[in-house]
């Protein structure tokens, strides 16, 4: 499973990229707004930090507007992935852009039927939002299971990018279902490292090592 980080904060991205565990980045207009910085500059900076796909979302909602913005964004760097909403115009833009060899992430996916459309439009990634579904009393993970079943049945090349991830359990459940990518807010990515028995075990080992009086050299 690939790990993307879901943030536009370049300091966070730099820090997480140094772990060697980061495969890509997703941003959205809300995350960009939080930074107070110019969108195209942020994307340029992120693409210089991370070699993998970096999702940059169009703001237009009509086909022509999306295409105009996509042409600007994809010029920034080779690893820019154009993020379009799961609408008829968004899927039309997806079809056109992927036909040109541009990576496209179809976002705001909330149903298996929508995911089927995204795959048929040739999306590189589809982003089902698991946390937002859980928030309204539906099962985000049941959606991932449905999409994986459909995509596997037809050998679609579209990668399932699990989004709106809120906890390590979302990551583990998605991995068990074989989802290709999870995009994680930085705190969730960091929390994957944690287990109290790891901390306790390490403290005990260090204490015992101290008793040996040795150094490794
Ligand atoms: C990813 O591409 C999405 O923009 C993101 O995961 C949404 O997450 P949220 O529901 O926590 O805002």
Tab-separated table of C-alpha atoms and ligand atoms in Angstrom:
chain	number	residue	atom	x	y	z
A	1	UNK	CA	0.000	0.000	0.000
A	2	UNK	CA	1.316	3.437	-0.929
A	3	UNK	CA	1.198	6.226	1.644
A	4	UNK	CA	0.360	9.739	0.522
A	5	UNK	CA	0.155	12.628	2.974
A	6	UNK	CA	-2.962	14.792	2.904
A	7	UNK	CA	-1.670	18.308	3.554
A	8	UNK	CA	-0.412	21.459	1.818
A	9	UNK	CA	1.966	22.262	4.687
A	10	UNK	CA	5.416	22.033	3.096
A	11	UNK	CA	7.272	21.878	6.426
A	12	UNK	CA	5.209	18.812	7.401
A	13	UNK	CA	5.801	17.256	3.984
A	14	UNK	CA	9.575	17.787	4.239
A	15	UNK	CA	9.657	16.223	7.662
A	16	UNK	CA	7.557	13.196	6.650
A	17	UNK	CA	9.430	12.726	3.360
A	18	UNK	CA	12.667	12.300	5.313
A	19	UNK	CA	11.207	9.044	6.717
A	20	UNK	CA	11.457	7.508	3.250
A	21	UNK	CA	7.899	6.213	3.649
A	22	UNK	CA	6.090	8.859	1.624
A	23	UNK	CA	4.900	7.938	-1.871
A	24	UNK	CA	2.935	11.070	-2.769
A	25	UNK	CA	0.875	14.042	-1.597
A	26	UNK	CA	-2.740	15.123	-1.891
A	27	UNK	CA	-3.956	18.679	-1.443
A	28	UNK	CA	-7.398	20.213	-1.712
A	29	UNK	CA	-8.680	23.827	-1.689
A	30	UNK	CA	-9.396	23.699	2.062
A	31	UNK	CA	-5.848	22.547	2.836
A	32	UNK	CA	-4.396	25.214	0.524
A	33	UNK	CA	-6.527	27.933	2.177
A	34	UNK	CA	-5.071	26.985	5.582
A	35	UNK	CA	-1.539	27.822	4.397
A	36	UNK	CA	-2.347	31.379	3.235
A	37	UNK	CA	0.195	30.846	0.418
A	38	UNK	CA	-0.165	30.988	-3.397
A	39	UNK	CA	-1.520	27.691	-4.715
A	40	UNK	CA	0.806	27.278	-7.704
A	41	UNK	CA	3.847	28.070	-5.532
A	42	UNK	CA	2.816	25.485	-2.945
A	43	UNK	CA	2.452	22.824	-5.634
A	44	UNK	CA	5.843	23.770	-7.100
A	45	UNK	CA	7.460	23.455	-3.651
A	46	UNK	CA	5.782	20.122	-2.878
A	47	UNK	CA	6.783	18.648	-6.243
A	48	UNK	CA	10.404	19.550	-5.484
A	49	UNK	CA	10.209	17.655	-2.177
A	50	UNK	CA	8.336	14.510	-3.243
A	51	UNK	CA	8.991	12.594	-6.473
A	52	UNK	CA	5.646	10.728	-6.406
A	53	UNK	CA	2.240	11.995	-7.523
A	54	UNK	CA	1.170	15.373	-6.086
A	55	UNK	CA	-2.561	16.071	-6.417
A	56	UNK	CA	-3.525	19.645	-7.307
A	57	UNK	CA	-7.259	20.304	-7.497
A	58	UNK	CA	-8.933	22.464	-10.137
A	59	UNK	CA	-11.276	25.191	-8.867
A	60	UNK	CA	-13.434	25.488	-11.984
A	61	UNK	CA	-16.549	23.341	-12.221
A	62	UNK	CA	-17.125	23.512	-15.988
A	63	UNK	CA	-15.186	21.416	-18.512
A	64	UNK	CA	-13.473	24.307	-20.318
A	65	UNK	CA	-12.470	25.976	-17.062
A	66	UNK	CA	-11.116	22.710	-15.632
A	67	UNK	CA	-9.075	22.091	-18.762
A	68	UNK	CA	-7.644	25.624	-18.694
A	69	UNK	CA	-6.614	25.234	-15.048
A	70	UNK	CA	-5.296	21.701	-15.606
A	71	UNK	CA	-2.997	22.956	-18.381
A	72	UNK	CA	-1.549	25.555	-15.985
A	73	UNK	CA	-1.123	23.075	-13.130
A	74	UNK	CA	0.446	20.262	-15.149
A	75	UNK	CA	3.136	22.617	-16.429
A	76	UNK	CA	4.427	23.048	-12.853
A	77	UNK	CA	6.100	19.634	-12.660
A	78	UNK	CA	5.962	16.150	-14.177
A	79	UNK	CA	4.525	14.617	-10.989
A	80	UNK	CA	1.493	16.910	-10.790
A	81	UNK	CA	-1.725	14.886	-10.705
A	82	UNK	CA	-4.777	16.882	-11.704
A	83	UNK	CA	-7.581	16.468	-9.200
A	84	UNK	CA	-11.092	16.842	-10.589
A	85	UNK	CA	-14.450	16.423	-8.857
A	86	UNK	CA	-16.626	13.413	-9.607
A	87	UNK	CA	-19.102	15.285	-11.832
A	88	UNK	CA	-19.986	14.840	-15.515
A	89	UNK	CA	-17.650	17.723	-16.450
A	90	UNK	CA	-14.946	16.399	-14.112
A	91	UNK	CA	-15.051	12.955	-15.722
A	92	UNK	CA	-15.033	14.465	-19.201
A	93	UNK	CA	-11.903	16.423	-18.243
A	94	UNK	CA	-10.437	13.232	-16.728
A	95	UNK	CA	-10.975	11.343	-19.951
A	96	UNK	CA	-9.322	14.052	-22.024
A	97	UNK	CA	-6.382	14.581	-19.655
A	98	UNK	CA	-5.547	10.901	-19.177
A	99	UNK	CA	-5.721	10.502	-22.964
A	100	UNK	CA	-2.865	13.035	-23.097
A	101	UNK	CA	-0.857	11.048	-20.526
A	102	UNK	CA	-1.648	13.358	-17.583
A	103	UNK	CA	-2.293	11.685	-14.203
A	104	UNK	CA	-5.785	12.416	-12.851
A	105	UNK	CA	-7.234	11.902	-9.375
A	106	UNK	CA	-11.048	11.882	-9.337
A	107	UNK	CA	-12.100	13.194	-5.942
A	108	UNK	CA	-15.266	13.397	-3.836
A	109	UNK	CA	-16.284	9.798	-4.553
A	110	UNK	CA	-19.040	8.543	-2.255
A	111	UNK	CA	-20.519	5.546	-4.100
A	112	UNK	CA	-19.447	2.424	-5.977
A	113	UNK	CA	-21.377	3.616	-9.029
A	114	UNK	CA	-19.325	6.826	-9.048
A	115	UNK	CA	-16.107	4.806	-8.707
A	116	UNK	CA	-17.136	2.681	-11.698
A	117	UNK	CA	-17.595	5.854	-13.756
A	118	UNK	CA	-14.180	7.171	-12.679
A	119	UNK	CA	-12.489	3.943	-13.803
A	120	UNK	CA	-14.304	4.014	-17.124
A	121	UNK	CA	-13.131	7.633	-17.563
A	122	UNK	CA	-9.549	6.330	-17.229
A	123	UNK	CA	-8.726	7.954	-13.878
A	124	UNK	CA	-5.274	7.218	-12.489
A	125	UNK	CA	-6.747	7.428	-8.971
A	126	UNK	CA	-10.240	7.528	-7.484
A	127	UNK	CA	-10.631	9.059	-4.018
A	128	UNK	CA	-13.458	7.601	-1.911
A	129	UNK	CA	-13.866	9.656	1.306
A	130	UNK	CA	-14.253	7.095	4.089
A	131	UNK	CA	-14.333	9.433	7.098
A	132	UNK	CA	-17.022	11.696	5.679
A	133	UNK	CA	-19.204	8.631	4.968
A	134	UNK	CA	-18.706	7.363	8.540
A	135	UNK	CA	-19.683	10.853	9.745
A	136	UNK	CA	-23.132	10.534	8.134
A	137	UNK	CA	-23.741	7.006	9.427
A	138	UNK	CA	-22.648	5.083	6.326
A	139	UNK	CA	-19.707	2.684	6.210
A	140	UNK	CA	-16.709	4.163	4.424
A	141	UNK	CA	-14.914	0.832	4.538
A	142	UNK	CA	-17.882	-1.022	2.984
A	143	UNK	CA	-17.509	1.354	0.046
A	144	UNK	CA	-13.808	0.491	-0.283
A	145	UNK	CA	-14.712	-3.216	-0.283
A	146	UNK	CA	-17.320	-2.678	-3.018
A	147	UNK	CA	-14.939	-0.660	-5.183
A	148	UNK	CA	-12.114	-3.199	-4.801
A	149	UNK	CA	-14.495	-6.013	-5.797
A	150	UNK	CA	-15.629	-4.156	-8.917
A	151	UNK	CA	-12.159	-2.980	-9.947
A	152	UNK	CA	-10.681	-6.457	-9.473
A	153	UNK	CA	-13.513	-8.075	-11.439
A	154	UNK	CA	-12.751	-5.910	-14.481
A	155	UNK	CA	-8.997	-5.458	-13.941
A	156	UNK	CA	-9.384	-1.668	-14.000
A	157	UNK	CA	-6.038	0.127	-13.780
A	158	UNK	CA	-7.441	2.977	-11.658
A	159	UNK	CA	-5.869	2.958	-8.185
A	160	UNK	CA	-8.129	3.235	-5.155
A	161	UNK	CA	-6.827	6.151	-3.077
A	162	UNK	CA	-8.536	5.971	0.298
A	163	UNK	CA	-9.189	9.553	1.449
A	164	UNK	CA	-10.721	11.320	4.439
A	165	UNK	CA	-8.797	8.909	6.653
A	166	UNK	CA	-9.236	9.585	10.369
A	167	UNK	CA	-7.461	6.763	12.222
A	168	UNK	CA	-4.895	3.950	11.993
A	169	UNK	CA	-7.800	1.479	11.834
A	170	UNK	CA	-8.976	3.077	8.591
A	171	UNK	CA	-5.492	2.446	7.194
A	172	UNK	CA	-5.342	-1.164	8.373
A	173	UNK	CA	-8.850	-2.001	7.160
A	174	UNK	CA	-8.147	-0.417	3.768
A	175	UNK	CA	-4.857	-2.336	3.497
A	176	UNK	CA	-6.655	-5.614	4.303
A	177	UNK	CA	-8.998	-4.906	1.410
A	178	UNK	CA	-6.017	-4.352	-0.896
A	179	UNK	CA	-6.615	-0.632	-1.493
A	180	UNK	CA	-3.687	0.730	-3.473
A	181	UNK	CA	-3.108	4.029	-1.641
A	182	UNK	CA	-4.151	5.774	1.574
A	183	UNK	CA	-3.754	9.509	1.929
A	184	UNK	CA	-3.208	10.358	5.566
A	185	UNK	CA	-3.310	13.593	7.547
A	186	UNK	CA	0.156	14.005	9.171
A	187	UNK	CA	-1.053	13.108	12.713
A	188	UNK	CA	-2.563	9.836	11.450
A	189	UNK	CA	0.621	8.977	9.542
A	190	UNK	CA	2.713	9.617	12.664
A	191	UNK	CA	0.313	7.632	14.852
A	192	UNK	CA	0.980	4.483	12.790
A	193	UNK	CA	4.363	4.216	14.510
A	194	UNK	CA	2.893	4.163	18.010
A	195	UNK	CA	2.363	1.248	20.352
A	196	UNK	CA	2.741	1.486	24.141
A	197	UNK	CA	4.462	-1.912	24.261
A	198	UNK	CA	7.116	-0.637	21.838
A	199	UNK	CA	7.837	2.292	24.199
A	200	UNK	CA	7.809	0.047	27.259
A	201	UNK	CA	10.005	-2.603	25.619
A	202	UNK	CA	12.532	-0.042	24.422
A	203	UNK	CA	12.772	1.561	27.872
A	204	UNK	CA	13.441	-1.856	29.416
A	205	UNK	CA	16.084	-2.759	26.820
A	206	UNK	CA	17.855	0.579	27.315
A	207	UNK	CA	17.850	0.163	31.083
A	208	UNK	CA	19.340	-3.343	30.787
A	209	UNK	CA	21.876	-2.196	28.220
A	210	UNK	CA	22.997	0.523	30.620
A	211	UNK	CA	23.739	-2.191	33.195
A	212	UNK	CA	26.201	-3.896	30.820
A	213	UNK	CA	28.382	-0.762	30.760
A	214	UNK	CA	29.165	-1.487	27.085
A	215	UNK	CA	29.162	0.662	23.957
A	216	UNK	CA	28.905	-0.496	20.364
A	217	UNK	CA	31.905	0.724	18.436
B	1	LIG	C1	-8.061	13.880	-0.132
B	1	LIG	O1	-7.739	13.987	-1.275
B	1	LIG	C2	-9.164	14.647	0.487
B	1	LIG	O2	-9.083	15.951	0.070
B	1	LIG	C3	-9.134	14.537	1.974
B	1	LIG	O3	-8.697	13.259	2.361
B	1	LIG	C4	-10.410	14.954	2.647
B	1	LIG	O4	-10.334	14.669	4.009
B	1	LIG	P1	-11.327	15.298	5.100
B	1	LIG	O5	-12.642	14.630	4.972
B	1	LIG	O6	-10.670	14.995	6.408
B	1	LIG	O7	-11.414	16.774	4.806
